[in-house]
PDB file of C-alpha atoms and ligand atoms in Angstrom:
ATOM      1  CA  MET A 222      25.965  40.383 -22.461  1.00 45.00           C
ATOM      2  CA  SER A 223      29.460  39.153 -22.579  1.00 56.00           C
ATOM      3  CA  LYS A 224      30.724  36.723 -20.027  1.00 87.00           C
ATOM      4  CA  LYS A 225      33.887  34.677 -20.108  1.00 95.00           C
ATOM      5  CA  LYS A 226      33.915  31.340 -18.383  1.00 98.00           C
ATOM      6  CA  LEU A 227      35.661  31.154 -15.019  1.00 98.00           C
ATOM      7  CA  ILE A 228      37.743  28.175 -13.934  1.00 98.00           C
ATOM      8  CA  ALA A 229      38.840  28.119 -10.290  1.00 98.00           C
ATOM      9  CA  GLY A 230      41.161  25.570  -8.745  1.00 98.00           C
ATOM     10  CA  ASN A 231      40.623  24.706  -5.093  1.00 98.00           C
ATOM     11  CA  TRP A 232      43.864  23.211  -3.845  1.00 98.00           C
ATOM     12  CA  LYS A 233      42.260  22.415  -0.464  1.00 98.00           C
ATOM     13  CA  MET A 234      44.943  21.505   2.123  1.00 98.00           C
ATOM     14  CA  ASN A 235      47.525  20.445  -0.440  1.00 98.00           C
ATOM     15  CA  GLY A 236      50.781  21.872  -1.704  1.00 98.00           C
ATOM     16  CA  SER A 237      54.333  22.625  -0.675  1.00 98.00           C
ATOM     17  CA  LEU A 238      56.723  25.416  -1.613  1.00 98.00           C
ATOM     18  CA  GLU A 239      58.354  23.119  -4.142  1.00 98.00           C
ATOM     19  CA  ALA A 240      55.166  21.668  -5.649  1.00 98.00           C
ATOM     20  CA  ASN A 241      53.489  25.086  -5.853  1.00 98.00           C
ATOM     21  CA  ASP A 242      56.454  26.515  -7.691  1.00 98.00           C
ATOM     22  CA  ALA A 243      56.247  23.911 -10.433  1.00 98.00           C
ATOM     23  CA  LEU A 244      52.442  24.012 -10.660  1.00 98.00           C
ATOM     24  CA  VAL A 245      52.064  27.794 -10.835  1.00 98.00           C
ATOM     25  CA  ARG A 246      54.893  28.207 -13.336  1.00 98.00           C
ATOM     26  CA  ALA A 247      53.286  25.595 -15.593  1.00 98.00           C
ATOM     27  CA  LEU A 248      49.848  27.230 -15.255  1.00 98.00           C
ATOM     28  CA  ALA A 249      51.209  30.711 -15.908  1.00 98.00           C
ATOM     29  CA  ALA A 250      52.967  29.497 -19.048  1.00 98.00           C
ATOM     30  CA  GLY A 251      49.952  27.506 -20.222  1.00 98.00           C
ATOM     31  CA  THR A 252      47.332  30.236 -19.829  1.00 97.00           C
ATOM     32  CA  LYS A 253      48.921  33.059 -21.834  1.00 96.00           C
ATOM     33  CA  ASP A 254      46.358  32.933 -24.636  1.00 93.00           C
ATOM     34  CA  VAL A 255      43.285  31.456 -23.004  1.00 95.00           C
ATOM     35  CA  ALA A 256      39.838  32.988 -23.406  1.00 95.00           C
ATOM     36  CA  CYS A 257      38.567  32.346 -19.890  1.00 97.00           C
ATOM     37  CA  ASP A 258      39.421  33.596 -16.416  1.00 97.00           C
ATOM     38  CA  VAL A 259      41.524  31.354 -14.190  1.00 98.00           C
ATOM     39  CA  VAL A 260      41.840  31.476 -10.410  1.00 98.00           C
ATOM     40  CA  VAL A 261      43.902  29.390  -8.003  1.00 98.00           C
ATOM     41  CA  CYS A 262      42.562  29.184  -4.440  1.00 99.00           C
ATOM     42  CA  VAL A 263      45.551  28.292  -2.321  1.00 98.00           C
ATOM     43  CA  PRO A 264      46.136  27.611   1.389  1.00 98.00           C
ATOM     44  CA  ALA A 265      46.693  30.892   3.280  1.00 98.00           C
ATOM     45  CA  PRO A 266      50.411  30.358   4.060  1.00 98.00           C
ATOM     46  CA  TYR A 267      51.152  30.130   0.327  1.00 98.00           C
ATOM     47  CA  LEU A 268      49.375  33.328  -0.737  1.00 98.00           C
ATOM     48  CA  ALA A 269      52.583  35.393  -0.768  1.00 98.00           C
ATOM     49  CA  GLN A 270      54.477  32.731  -2.683  1.00 98.00           C
ATOM     50  CA  VAL A 271      51.775  32.315  -5.321  1.00 98.00           C
ATOM     51  CA  GLN A 272      51.232  36.079  -5.575  1.00 98.00           C
ATOM     52  CA  MET A 273      54.879  36.388  -6.623  1.00 98.00           C
ATOM     53  CA  LEU A 274      54.899  33.341  -8.879  1.00 98.00           C
ATOM     54  CA  LYS A 275      51.804  34.394 -10.794  1.00 97.00           C
ATOM     55  CA  SER A 276      52.895  37.978 -11.349  1.00 96.00           C
ATOM     56  CA  GLY A 277      52.722  39.012 -14.988  1.00 96.00           C
ATOM     57  CA  SER A 278      50.445  36.084 -15.820  1.00 97.00           C
ATOM     58  CA  ARG A 279      46.689  35.867 -16.340  1.00 96.00           C
ATOM     59  CA  LEU A 280      46.209  33.870 -13.155  1.00 98.00           C
ATOM     60  CA  GLU A 281      44.135  35.370 -10.363  1.00 98.00           C
ATOM     61  CA  LEU A 282      44.644  34.545  -6.711  1.00 98.00           C
ATOM     62  CA  GLY A 283      41.964  33.157  -4.413  1.00 98.00           C
ATOM     63  CA  ALA A 284      41.657  32.084  -0.783  1.00 98.00           C
ATOM     64  CA  GLN A 285      39.689  29.090   0.497  1.00 98.00           C
ATOM     65  CA  ASP A 286      37.908  30.871   3.336  1.00 98.00           C
ATOM     66  CA  VAL A 287      37.666  34.283   4.956  1.00 98.00           C
ATOM     67  CA  SER A 288      36.810  35.409   8.462  1.00 98.00           C
ATOM     68  CA  VAL A 289      33.380  36.881   9.025  1.00 98.00           C
ATOM     69  CA  HIS A 290      35.083  39.459  11.274  1.00 97.00           C
ATOM     70  CA  SER A 291      37.003  42.456  10.003  1.00 94.00           C
ATOM     71  CA  ASN A 292      39.771  42.318  12.646  1.00 96.00           C
ATOM     72  CA  GLY A 293      40.367  41.702  16.315  1.00 97.00           C
ATOM     73  CA  ALA A 294      40.694  38.876  18.832  1.00 98.00           C
ATOM     74  CA  TYR A 295      39.828  35.925  16.594  1.00 98.00           C
ATOM     75  CA  THR A 296      42.774  33.563  16.928  1.00 98.00           C
ATOM     76  CA  GLY A 297      43.521  31.626  13.777  1.00 97.00           C
ATOM     77  CA  GLU A 298      41.273  33.674  11.512  1.00 98.00           C
ATOM     78  CA  VAL A 299      42.346  35.524   8.364  1.00 98.00           C
ATOM     79  CA  SER A 300      40.548  38.750   7.444  1.00 98.00           C
ATOM     80  CA  ALA A 301      39.409  39.913   4.028  1.00 98.00           C
ATOM     81  CA  ALA A 302      41.626  42.997   4.338  1.00 98.00           C
ATOM     82  CA  MET A 303      44.659  40.755   4.925  1.00 98.00           C
ATOM     83  CA  LEU A 304      43.748  38.737   1.843  1.00 98.00           C
ATOM     84  CA  ARG A 305      43.519  41.935  -0.206  1.00 98.00           C
ATOM     85  CA  GLU A 306      47.056  42.851   0.835  1.00 97.00           C
ATOM     86  CA  PHE A 307      48.260  39.741  -0.962  1.00 98.00           C
ATOM     87  CA  GLY A 308      46.362  40.494  -4.149  1.00 97.00           C
ATOM     88  CA  VAL A 309      43.536  38.072  -3.437  1.00 98.00           C
ATOM     89  CA  ARG A 310      40.540  38.699  -5.708  1.00 98.00           C
ATOM     90  CA  TYR A 311      38.347  35.714  -4.751  1.00 98.00           C
ATOM     91  CA  ALA A 312      37.547  33.721  -1.609  1.00 98.00           C
ATOM     92  CA  ILE A 313      35.632  30.477  -1.462  1.00 98.00           C
ATOM     93  CA  VAL A 314      32.976  30.652   1.251  1.00 98.00           C
ATOM     94  CA  GLY A 315      30.731  27.925   2.554  1.00 98.00           C
ATOM     95  CA  HIS A 316      32.542  25.008   0.959  1.00 98.00           C
ATOM     96  CA  SER A 317      30.778  21.812   2.014  1.00 98.00           C
ATOM     97  CA  GLU A 318      33.930  20.698   3.839  1.00 98.00           C
ATOM     98  CA  ARG A 319      33.677  23.810   6.022  1.00 98.00           C
ATOM     99  CA  ARG A 320      29.947  23.377   6.500  1.00 97.00           C
ATOM    100  CA  GLN A 321      30.499  19.725   7.435  1.00 96.00           C
ATOM    101  CA  TYR A 322      33.711  19.807   9.511  1.00 97.00           C
ATOM    102  CA  HIS A 323      33.572  23.334  10.912  1.00 97.00           C
ATOM    103  CA  GLY A 324      29.872  23.741  11.507  1.00 97.00           C
ATOM    104  CA  GLU A 325      29.406  26.666   9.125  1.00 98.00           C
ATOM    105  CA  THR A 326      25.744  27.580   8.863  1.00 98.00           C
ATOM    106  CA  ASP A 327      23.822  29.210   6.015  1.00 98.00           C
ATOM    107  CA  ALA A 328      23.714  32.427   8.053  1.00 98.00           C
ATOM    108  CA  LEU A 329      27.482  32.465   8.685  1.00 98.00           C
ATOM    109  CA  VAL A 330      28.227  31.756   5.028  1.00 98.00           C
ATOM    110  CA  ALA A 331      25.977  34.657   4.017  1.00 98.00           C
ATOM    111  CA  GLU A 332      27.789  36.993   6.451  1.00 98.00           C
ATOM    112  CA  LYS A 333      31.191  35.844   5.183  1.00 98.00           C
ATOM    113  CA  ALA A 334      30.081  36.690   1.647  1.00 98.00           C
ATOM    114  CA  ARG A 335      29.101  40.143   2.870  1.00 97.00           C
ATOM    115  CA  THR A 336      32.447  40.728   4.623  1.00 97.00           C
ATOM    116  CA  ALA A 337      34.335  39.612   1.514  1.00 98.00           C
ATOM    117  CA  LEU A 338      32.340  41.925  -0.779  1.00 97.00           C
ATOM    118  CA  ALA A 339      32.825  44.840   1.610  1.00 97.00           C
ATOM    119  CA  HIS A 340      36.598  44.443   1.218  1.00 97.00           C
ATOM    120  CA  GLY A 341      36.668  44.016  -2.544  1.00 97.00           C
ATOM    121  CA  VAL A 342      37.039  40.231  -2.484  1.00 98.00           C
ATOM    122  CA  THR A 343      34.598  38.280  -4.662  1.00 98.00           C
ATOM    123  CA  PRO A 344      33.045  35.436  -2.685  1.00 98.00           C
ATOM    124  CA  ILE A 345      32.681  32.083  -4.439  1.00 98.00           C
ATOM    125  CA  VAL A 346      29.655  30.859  -2.498  1.00 98.00           C
ATOM    126  CA  CYS A 347      29.288  27.078  -2.460  1.00 98.00           C
ATOM    127  CA  VAL A 348      25.930  25.333  -2.284  1.00 98.00           C
ATOM    128  CA  GLY A 349      25.020  21.688  -2.743  1.00 98.00           C
ATOM    129  CA  GLU A 350      23.062  18.758  -1.435  1.00 98.00           C
ATOM    130  CA  THR A 351      24.239  15.537   0.207  1.00 96.00           C
ATOM    131  CA  LEU A 352      23.493  12.141  -1.288  1.00 96.00           C
ATOM    132  CA  ALA A 353      20.763  11.534   1.316  1.00 96.00           C
ATOM    133  CA  GLU A 354      19.135  14.852   0.431  1.00 97.00           C
ATOM    134  CA  ARG A 355      19.240  14.070  -3.298  1.00 96.00           C
ATOM    135  CA  GLU A 356      17.770  10.626  -2.720  1.00 95.00           C
ATOM    136  CA  ALA A 357      15.015  12.178  -0.621  1.00 97.00           C
ATOM    137  CA  GLY A 358      14.155  14.507  -3.521  1.00 97.00           C
ATOM    138  CA  GLN A 359      15.305  17.571  -1.574  1.00 98.00           C
ATOM    139  CA  THR A 360      18.014  18.906  -3.914  1.00 98.00           C
ATOM    140  CA  GLY A 361      16.106  21.995  -5.062  1.00 98.00           C
ATOM    141  CA  GLU A 362      14.906  22.832  -1.586  1.00 98.00           C
ATOM    142  CA  VAL A 363      18.399  22.545  -0.055  1.00 98.00           C
ATOM    143  CA  VAL A 364      20.265  24.654  -2.603  1.00 98.00           C
ATOM    144  CA  LYS A 365      17.506  27.270  -2.618  1.00 98.00           C
ATOM    145  CA  ARG A 366      17.633  27.506   1.180  1.00 98.00           C
ATOM    146  CA  GLN A 367      21.432  27.924   1.116  1.00 98.00           C
ATOM    147  CA  MET A 368      21.181  30.549  -1.633  1.00 98.00           C
ATOM    148  CA  ALA A 369      18.272  32.397  -0.008  1.00 98.00           C
ATOM    149  CA  ALA A 370      20.385  33.144   3.069  1.00 98.00           C
ATOM    150  CA  VAL A 371      23.079  34.712   0.885  1.00 98.00           C
ATOM    151  CA  ILE A 372      20.565  36.736  -1.136  1.00 97.00           C
ATOM    152  CA  HIS A 373      18.844  37.924   2.037  1.00 97.00           C
ATOM    153  CA  VAL A 374      22.040  39.313   3.546  1.00 96.00           C
ATOM    154  CA  ASN A 375      23.673  40.622   0.385  1.00 96.00           C
ATOM    155  CA  GLY A 376      20.688  42.274  -1.261  1.00 88.00           C
ATOM    156  CA  HIS A 377      21.589  44.570  -4.086  1.00 83.00           C
ATOM    157  CA  CYS A 378      25.219  43.320  -4.226  1.00 93.00           C
ATOM    158  CA  ILE A 379      24.103  39.822  -5.103  1.00 96.00           C
ATOM    159  CA  SER A 380      25.072  40.072  -8.765  1.00 96.00           C
ATOM    160  CA  GLU A 381      28.699  40.553  -7.670  1.00 97.00           C
ATOM    161  CA  ILE A 382      29.089  37.110  -6.146  1.00 98.00           C
ATOM    162  CA  VAL A 383      30.139  33.867  -7.827  1.00 98.00           C
ATOM    163  CA  VAL A 384      28.125  30.753  -6.998  1.00 98.00           C
ATOM    164  CA  ALA A 385      29.471  27.203  -7.109  1.00 98.00           C
ATOM    165  CA  TYR A 386      27.028  24.314  -7.208  1.00 98.00           C
ATOM    166  CA  GLU A 387      28.912  21.422  -5.654  1.00 98.00           C
ATOM    167  CA  PRO A 388      26.818  18.345  -4.969  1.00 98.00           C
ATOM    168  CA  VAL A 389      28.460  16.854  -1.865  1.00 96.00           C
ATOM    169  CA  TRP A 390      28.196  13.322  -3.257  1.00 96.00           C
ATOM    170  CA  ALA A 391      30.283  14.341  -6.286  1.00 96.00           C
ATOM    171  CA  ILE A 392      33.183  15.891  -4.371  1.00 94.00           C
ATOM    172  CA  GLY A 393      36.344  13.817  -4.469  1.00 91.00           C
ATOM    173  CA  THR A 394      34.360  10.700  -5.349  1.00 92.00           C
ATOM    174  CA  GLY A 395      34.961  10.511  -9.090  1.00 89.00           C
ATOM    175  CA  GLN A 396      31.185  10.518  -9.427  1.00 91.00           C
ATOM    176  CA  THR A 397      30.263  13.637 -11.403  1.00 92.00           C
ATOM    177  CA  ALA A 398      26.774  15.053 -11.716  1.00 93.00           C
ATOM    178  CA  SER A 399      25.604  14.509 -15.289  1.00 96.00           C
ATOM    179  CA  PRO A 400      25.507  17.663 -17.396  1.00 97.00           C
ATOM    180  CA  GLU A 401      21.696  17.472 -17.266  1.00 97.00           C
ATOM    181  CA  GLN A 402      21.597  17.081 -13.473  1.00 97.00           C
ATOM    182  CA  ALA A 403      23.960  20.017 -13.042  1.00 98.00           C
ATOM    183  CA  GLN A 404      22.131  22.210 -15.561  1.00 98.00           C
ATOM    184  CA  GLN A 405      18.839  21.551 -13.803  1.00 98.00           C
ATOM    185  CA  VAL A 406      20.180  22.916 -10.508  1.00 98.00           C
ATOM    186  CA  HIS A 407      21.998  25.793 -12.206  1.00 98.00           C
ATOM    187  CA  ALA A 408      18.759  26.829 -13.917  1.00 98.00           C
ATOM    188  CA  LEU A 409      17.009  26.832 -10.535  1.00 98.00           C
ATOM    189  CA  LEU A 410      19.732  28.999  -9.040  1.00 98.00           C
ATOM    190  CA  ARG A 411      19.615  31.391 -11.995  1.00 98.00           C
ATOM    191  CA  GLN A 412      15.866  31.709 -11.563  1.00 98.00           C
ATOM    192  CA  GLN A 413      16.260  32.409  -7.859  1.00 98.00           C
ATOM    193  CA  LEU A 414      18.880  35.072  -8.573  1.00 97.00           C
ATOM    194  CA  ALA A 415      16.679  36.607 -11.261  1.00 97.00           C
ATOM    195  CA  ALA A 416      13.973  37.155  -8.679  1.00 96.00           C
ATOM    196  CA  ALA A 417      16.488  39.159  -6.617  1.00 95.00           C
ATOM    197  CA  THR A 418      18.404  41.111  -9.251  1.00 95.00           C
ATOM    198  CA  ALA A 419      18.012  42.357 -12.789  1.00 95.00           C
ATOM    199  CA  HIS A 420      21.583  41.205 -13.403  1.00 95.00           C
ATOM    200  CA  ALA A 421      21.298  37.465 -12.741  1.00 96.00           C
ATOM    201  CA  GLU A 422      22.861  36.726 -16.131  1.00 95.00           C
ATOM    202  CA  ARG A 423      26.075  38.386 -14.963  1.00 95.00           C
ATOM    203  CA  VAL A 424      26.573  35.944 -12.115  1.00 97.00           C
ATOM    204  CA  HIS A 425      28.998  33.125 -12.800  1.00 98.00           C
ATOM    205  CA  LEU A 426      27.460  29.811 -11.772  1.00 98.00           C
ATOM    206  CA  LEU A 427      30.271  27.265 -11.461  1.00 98.00           C
ATOM    207  CA  TYR A 428      29.928  23.502 -11.252  1.00 98.00           C
ATOM    208  CA  GLY A 429      32.180  21.590  -8.855  1.00 98.00           C
ATOM    209  CA  GLY A 430      32.515  17.900  -8.026  1.00 97.00           C
ATOM    210  CA  SER A 431      34.934  15.561  -9.799  1.00 95.00           C
ATOM    211  CA  MET A 432      35.284  17.869 -12.780  1.00 97.00           C
ATOM    212  CA  ASN A 433      38.149  16.606 -14.908  1.00 96.00           C
ATOM    213  CA  ALA A 434      39.728  16.834 -18.340  1.00 96.00           C
ATOM    214  CA  ALA A 435      37.341  14.207 -19.723  1.00 96.00           C
ATOM    215  CA  ASN A 436      34.013  15.584 -18.501  1.00 97.00           C
ATOM    216  CA  ALA A 437      34.640  19.349 -18.450  1.00 97.00           C
ATOM    217  CA  ALA A 438      33.564  20.108 -22.023  1.00 97.00           C
ATOM    218  CA  SER A 439      30.125  18.523 -21.716  1.00 97.00           C
ATOM    219  CA  LEU A 440      29.443  20.238 -18.386  1.00 97.00           C
ATOM    220  CA  LEU A 441      30.649  23.606 -19.666  1.00 97.00           C
ATOM    221  CA  ALA A 442      28.431  23.296 -22.748  1.00 96.00           C
ATOM    222  CA  GLN A 443      25.312  23.652 -20.599  1.00 96.00           C
ATOM    223  CA  PRO A 444      23.621  27.044 -20.908  1.00 96.00           C
ATOM    224  CA  ASP A 445      23.782  27.921 -17.191  1.00 97.00           C
ATOM    225  CA  ILE A 446      27.195  26.438 -16.376  1.00 97.00           C
ATOM    226  CA  ASP A 447      29.605  29.351 -16.535  1.00 98.00           C
ATOM    227  CA  GLY A 448      32.718  27.616 -15.274  1.00 98.00           C
ATOM    228  CA  GLY A 449      34.074  25.152 -12.768  1.00 98.00           C
ATOM    229  CA  LEU A 450      35.418  24.857  -9.247  1.00 98.00           C
ATOM    230  CA  VAL A 451      37.988  22.105  -9.526  1.00 98.00           C
ATOM    231  CA  GLY A 452      39.561  20.192  -6.642  1.00 98.00           C
ATOM    232  CA  GLY A 453      41.812  17.207  -7.352  1.00 97.00           C
ATOM    233  CA  ALA A 454      42.354  17.943 -11.042  1.00 98.00           C
ATOM    234  CA  SER A 455      43.587  21.472 -10.256  1.00 98.00           C
ATOM    235  CA  LEU A 456      46.705  20.048  -8.596  1.00 98.00           C
ATOM    236  CA  LYS A 457      48.015  18.589 -11.854  1.00 98.00           C
ATOM    237  CA  ALA A 458      48.982  21.206 -14.417  1.00 98.00           C
ATOM    238  CA  PRO A 459      48.191  19.128 -17.534  1.00 98.00           C
ATOM    239  CA  ASP A 460      44.722  18.192 -16.232  1.00 98.00           C
ATOM    240  CA  PHE A 461      43.869  21.704 -15.078  1.00 98.00           C
ATOM    241  CA  LEU A 462      45.115  23.174 -18.367  1.00 98.00           C
ATOM    242  CA  GLN A 463      42.869  20.785 -20.296  1.00 98.00           C
ATOM    243  CA  ILE A 464      39.857  21.953 -18.291  1.00 98.00           C
ATOM    244  CA  ILE A 465      40.884  25.553 -18.961  1.00 98.00           C
ATOM    245  CA  ALA A 466      41.186  24.766 -22.670  1.00 97.00           C
ATOM    246  CA  ALA A 467      37.675  23.284 -22.654  1.00 97.00           C
ATOM    247  CA  ALA A 468      36.330  26.445 -21.010  1.00 97.00           C
ATOM    248  CA  SER A 469      38.236  28.582 -23.456  1.00 95.00           C
ATOM    249  CA  ALA A 470      36.809  26.693 -26.424  1.00 92.00           C
ATOM    250  CA  SER A 471      33.225  26.448 -25.235  1.00 85.00           C
ATOM    251  CA  ALA A 472      30.978  28.833 -27.086  1.00 58.00           C
ATOM    252  CA  PRO A 473      29.152  31.492 -25.087  1.00 59.00           C
ATOM    253  CA  ALA A 474      25.597  30.456 -24.333  1.00 48.00           C
ATOM    254  CA  ALA A 475      22.745  31.646 -26.525  1.00 46.00           C
ATOM    255  CA  GLY A 476      21.961  35.302 -26.048  1.00 43.00           C
ATOM    256  CA  ARG A 477      25.466  36.090 -24.883  1.00 45.00           C
ATOM    257  CA  THR A 478      28.451  37.175 -26.854  1.00 43.00           C
ATOM    258  CA  ASN A 479      32.020  36.875 -25.830  1.00 41.00           C
TER     259      ASN A 479
HETATM  260  P1  13P B 120      37.015  17.485  -6.585  1.00 58.91           P
HETATM  261  O1  13P B 120      37.184  18.167  -7.940  1.00 58.91           O
HETATM  262  O2  13P B 120      38.290  16.912  -6.070  1.00 58.91           O
HETATM  263  O3  13P B 120      35.869  16.540  -6.601  1.00 58.91           O
HETATM  264  O4  13P B 120      36.651  18.649  -5.553  1.00 58.91           O
HETATM  265  C1  13P B 120      35.639  19.525  -5.857  1.00 58.91           C
HETATM  266  C2  13P B 120      35.645  20.609  -4.867  1.00 58.91           C
HETATM  267  O5  13P B 120      35.281  20.412  -3.712  1.00 58.91           O
HETATM  268  C3  13P B 120      36.102  21.946  -5.301  1.00 58.91           C
HETATM  269  O6  13P B 120      35.830  22.906  -4.344  1.00 58.91           O
END
């Protein structure tokens, strides 16, 4: 089946009206003819600005989180319906920074994915092990536990999510998982999805963690790596455009056509 690669930028808590203007204009101009899908996940206050800036381009808009609640007395939260009003198509859920600094549990992440799907927002569900867990040989167990919670809650909708494997030790450290290390975990996740849905091949499995212009092509060449979730390098237009070009150029995996 056909599946384009998907490259998502996670700006995290970065940006300004001025910087966003320059970045999004450069990305819009540089992605006119690309053969992959491109998303920018921006801080909530900038959604309206980026929605306007990206209009007429191939860029899609994403959020970095979504409330598990649909509406009501939840001070500080942003609902999926609000995101939809600003043209948001994707929302990152369960990023390791939210799991670590905001106490998000597997169960909450799974419920957030459900709320997003219910409102027509595609959740980009993040999973990944810490360095201590990898060193203890627990990588497979940890990512499968995180994924199992999402599968359990989302049942037959599971093929509509996007998954990002982001080893915590690779985030913002400049230390990337090797293509083989990443592929190994992606294959595990694909297998786990295949046990839950007949459409596991449809699910985009992204790699995230120090992806950059130099290492993107070799990661994206792996059979189960369907794109990237890019932090630091997504803030610089030339770097992000090079990653997009690598995704655009990378041949579809065996058994798939583009
Ligand atoms: P870096 O690309 O900066 O390592 O961040 C990865 C990430 O956390 C994307 O969500």
